[in-house]
PDB file of C-alpha atoms in Angstrom:
ATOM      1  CA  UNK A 610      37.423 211.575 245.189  1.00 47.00           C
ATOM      2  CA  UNK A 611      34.004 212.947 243.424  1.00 49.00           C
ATOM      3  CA  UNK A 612      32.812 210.506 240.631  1.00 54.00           C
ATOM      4  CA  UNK A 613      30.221 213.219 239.593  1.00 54.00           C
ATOM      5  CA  UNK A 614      30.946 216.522 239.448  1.00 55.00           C
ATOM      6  CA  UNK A 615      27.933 218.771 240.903  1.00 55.00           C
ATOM      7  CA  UNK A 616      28.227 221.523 238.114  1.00 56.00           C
ATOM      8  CA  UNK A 617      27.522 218.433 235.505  1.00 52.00           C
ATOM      9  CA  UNK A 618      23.706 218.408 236.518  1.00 52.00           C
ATOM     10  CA  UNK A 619      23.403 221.866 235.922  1.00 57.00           C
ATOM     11  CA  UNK A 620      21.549 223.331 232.751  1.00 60.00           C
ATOM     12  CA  UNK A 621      20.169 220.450 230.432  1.00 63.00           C
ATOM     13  CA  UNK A 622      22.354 217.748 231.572  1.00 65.00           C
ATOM     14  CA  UNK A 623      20.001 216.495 233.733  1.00 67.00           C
ATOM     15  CA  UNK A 624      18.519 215.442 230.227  1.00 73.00           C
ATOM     16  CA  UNK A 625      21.767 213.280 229.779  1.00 74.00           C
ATOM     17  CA  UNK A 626      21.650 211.771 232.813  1.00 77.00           C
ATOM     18  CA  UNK A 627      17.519 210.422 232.805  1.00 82.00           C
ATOM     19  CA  UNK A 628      19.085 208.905 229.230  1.00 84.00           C
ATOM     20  CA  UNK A 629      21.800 207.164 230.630  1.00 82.00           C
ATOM     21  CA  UNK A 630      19.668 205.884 233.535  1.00 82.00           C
ATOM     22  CA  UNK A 631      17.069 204.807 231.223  1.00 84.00           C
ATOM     23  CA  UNK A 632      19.749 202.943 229.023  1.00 84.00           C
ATOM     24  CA  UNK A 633      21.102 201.027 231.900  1.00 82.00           C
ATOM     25  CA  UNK A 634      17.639 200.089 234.388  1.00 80.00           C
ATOM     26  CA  UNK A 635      17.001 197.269 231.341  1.00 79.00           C
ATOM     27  CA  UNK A 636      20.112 195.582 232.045  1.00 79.00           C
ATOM     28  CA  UNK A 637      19.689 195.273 235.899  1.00 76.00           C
ATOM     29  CA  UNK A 638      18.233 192.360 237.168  1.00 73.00           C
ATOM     30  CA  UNK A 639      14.270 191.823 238.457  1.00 73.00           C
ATOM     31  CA  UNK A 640      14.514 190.593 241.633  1.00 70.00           C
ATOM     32  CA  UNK A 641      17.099 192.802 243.331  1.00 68.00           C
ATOM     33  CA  UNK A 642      15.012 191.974 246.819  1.00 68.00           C
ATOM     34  CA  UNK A 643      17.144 190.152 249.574  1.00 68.00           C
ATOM     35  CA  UNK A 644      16.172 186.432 249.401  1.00 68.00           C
ATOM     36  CA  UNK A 645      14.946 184.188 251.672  1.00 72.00           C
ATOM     37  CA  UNK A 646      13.424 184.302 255.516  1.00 74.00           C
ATOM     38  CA  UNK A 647      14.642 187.196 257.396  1.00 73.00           C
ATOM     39  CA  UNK A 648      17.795 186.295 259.915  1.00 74.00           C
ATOM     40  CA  UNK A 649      17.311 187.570 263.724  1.00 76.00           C
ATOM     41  CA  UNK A 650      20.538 188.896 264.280  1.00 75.00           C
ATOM     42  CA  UNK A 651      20.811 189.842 267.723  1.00 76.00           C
ATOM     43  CA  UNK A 652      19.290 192.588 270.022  1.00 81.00           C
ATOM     44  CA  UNK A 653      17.999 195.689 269.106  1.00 84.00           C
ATOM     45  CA  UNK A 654      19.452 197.305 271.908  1.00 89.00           C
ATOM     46  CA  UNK A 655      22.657 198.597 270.237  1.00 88.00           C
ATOM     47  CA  UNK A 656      20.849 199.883 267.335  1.00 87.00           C
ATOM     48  CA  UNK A 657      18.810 201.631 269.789  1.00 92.00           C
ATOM     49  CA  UNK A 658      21.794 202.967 271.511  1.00 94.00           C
ATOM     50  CA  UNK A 659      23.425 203.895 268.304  1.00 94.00           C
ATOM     51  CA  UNK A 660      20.399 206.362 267.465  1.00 95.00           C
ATOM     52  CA  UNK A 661      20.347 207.261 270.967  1.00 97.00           C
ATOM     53  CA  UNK A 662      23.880 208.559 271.252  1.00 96.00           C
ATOM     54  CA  UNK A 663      23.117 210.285 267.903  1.00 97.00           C
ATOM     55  CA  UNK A 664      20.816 212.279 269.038  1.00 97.00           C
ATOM     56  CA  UNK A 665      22.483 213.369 272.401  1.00 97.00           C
ATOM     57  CA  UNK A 666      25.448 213.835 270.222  1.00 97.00           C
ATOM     58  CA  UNK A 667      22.852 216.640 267.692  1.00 95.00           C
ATOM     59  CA  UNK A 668      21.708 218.188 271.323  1.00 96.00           C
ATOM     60  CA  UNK A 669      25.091 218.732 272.585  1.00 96.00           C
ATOM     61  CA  UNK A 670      26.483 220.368 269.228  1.00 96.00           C
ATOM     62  CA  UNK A 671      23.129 222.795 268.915  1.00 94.00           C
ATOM     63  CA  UNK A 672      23.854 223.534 272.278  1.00 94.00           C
ATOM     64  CA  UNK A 673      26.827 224.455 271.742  1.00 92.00           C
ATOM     65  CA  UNK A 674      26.272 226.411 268.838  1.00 91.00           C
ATOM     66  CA  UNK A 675      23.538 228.259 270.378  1.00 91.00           C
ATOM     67  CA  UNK A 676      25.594 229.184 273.673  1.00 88.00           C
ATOM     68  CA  UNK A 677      28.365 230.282 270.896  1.00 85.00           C
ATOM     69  CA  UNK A 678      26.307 232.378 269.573  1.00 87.00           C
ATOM     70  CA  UNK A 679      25.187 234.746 272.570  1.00 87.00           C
ATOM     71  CA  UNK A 680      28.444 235.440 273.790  1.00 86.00           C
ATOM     72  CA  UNK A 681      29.181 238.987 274.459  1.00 90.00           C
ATOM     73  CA  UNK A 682      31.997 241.232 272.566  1.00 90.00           C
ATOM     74  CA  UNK A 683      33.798 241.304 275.662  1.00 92.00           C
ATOM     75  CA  UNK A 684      33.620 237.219 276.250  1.00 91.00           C
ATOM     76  CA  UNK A 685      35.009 236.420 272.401  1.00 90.00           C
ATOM     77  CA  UNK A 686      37.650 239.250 272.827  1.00 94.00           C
ATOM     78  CA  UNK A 687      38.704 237.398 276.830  1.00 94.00           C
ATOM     79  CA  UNK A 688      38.813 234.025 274.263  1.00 92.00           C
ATOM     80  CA  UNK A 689      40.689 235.582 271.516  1.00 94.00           C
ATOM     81  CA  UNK A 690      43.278 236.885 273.802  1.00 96.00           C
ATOM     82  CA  UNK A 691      43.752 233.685 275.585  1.00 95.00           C
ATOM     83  CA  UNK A 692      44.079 231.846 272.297  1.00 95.00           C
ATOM     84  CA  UNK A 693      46.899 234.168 271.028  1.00 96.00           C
ATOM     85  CA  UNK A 694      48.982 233.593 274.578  1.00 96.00           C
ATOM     86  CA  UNK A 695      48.058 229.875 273.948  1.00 95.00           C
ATOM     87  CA  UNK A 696      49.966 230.039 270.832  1.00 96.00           C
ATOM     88  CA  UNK A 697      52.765 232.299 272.034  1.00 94.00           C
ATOM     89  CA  UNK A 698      53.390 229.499 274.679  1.00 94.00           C
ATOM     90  CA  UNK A 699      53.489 226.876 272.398  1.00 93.00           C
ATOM     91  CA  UNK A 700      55.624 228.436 270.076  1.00 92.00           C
ATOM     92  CA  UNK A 701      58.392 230.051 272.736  1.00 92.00           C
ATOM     93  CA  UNK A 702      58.383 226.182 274.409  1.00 90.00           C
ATOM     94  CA  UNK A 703      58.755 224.885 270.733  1.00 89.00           C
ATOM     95  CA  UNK A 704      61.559 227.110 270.218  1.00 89.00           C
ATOM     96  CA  UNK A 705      63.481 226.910 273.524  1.00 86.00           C
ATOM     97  CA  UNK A 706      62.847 222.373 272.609  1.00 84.00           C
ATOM     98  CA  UNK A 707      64.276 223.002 269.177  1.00 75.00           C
ATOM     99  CA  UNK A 708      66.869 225.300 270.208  1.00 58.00           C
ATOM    100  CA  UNK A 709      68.674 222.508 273.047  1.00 51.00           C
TER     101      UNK A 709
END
């Protein structure tokens, strides 16, 4: 669900929304900064393993994007026929299921 629609900053609404911003910023509090002593959690090493797996995760799709992209007519046409007999497959075996 959008809240904003991204058409309703185009043109001079922009101008609309700096008002309405500048109406509400007086009504929030001042000190909106966590309180107190920071709170040592844990380790770091998930965190780091989080970003790490992130990252092998952005390698692997540009990889595979790249590879994608320097296949030959004759490879994608080899795919696009295998797909289609894929699909033939699974629709005869649906059929012959249904049809028992």
């Amino acid at each position: 669900m959008k809240l904003v629609h991204i058409g309703w900053f185009r043109g001079s609404n922009w101008h609309w929304a700096t008002i309405l911003a500048l109406l509400v910023l007086p009504f929030l509090p001042n000190n909106l900064a966590a309180q107190g002593l920071p709170v040592e959690t844990g380790s770091h090493v998930s965190v780091a393993l989080m970003f790490a797996g992130a990252i092998v995760l952005g390698l692997v799709i540009a990889y595979g994007i790249t590879r994608n992209r320097s296949r030959t007519r004759s490879e994608k046409q080899i795919t696009e026929q295998a797909t289609k007999y894929l699909y033939a497959r699974e629709e005869r075996d649906r059929a012959k299921s249904g049809s028992e």
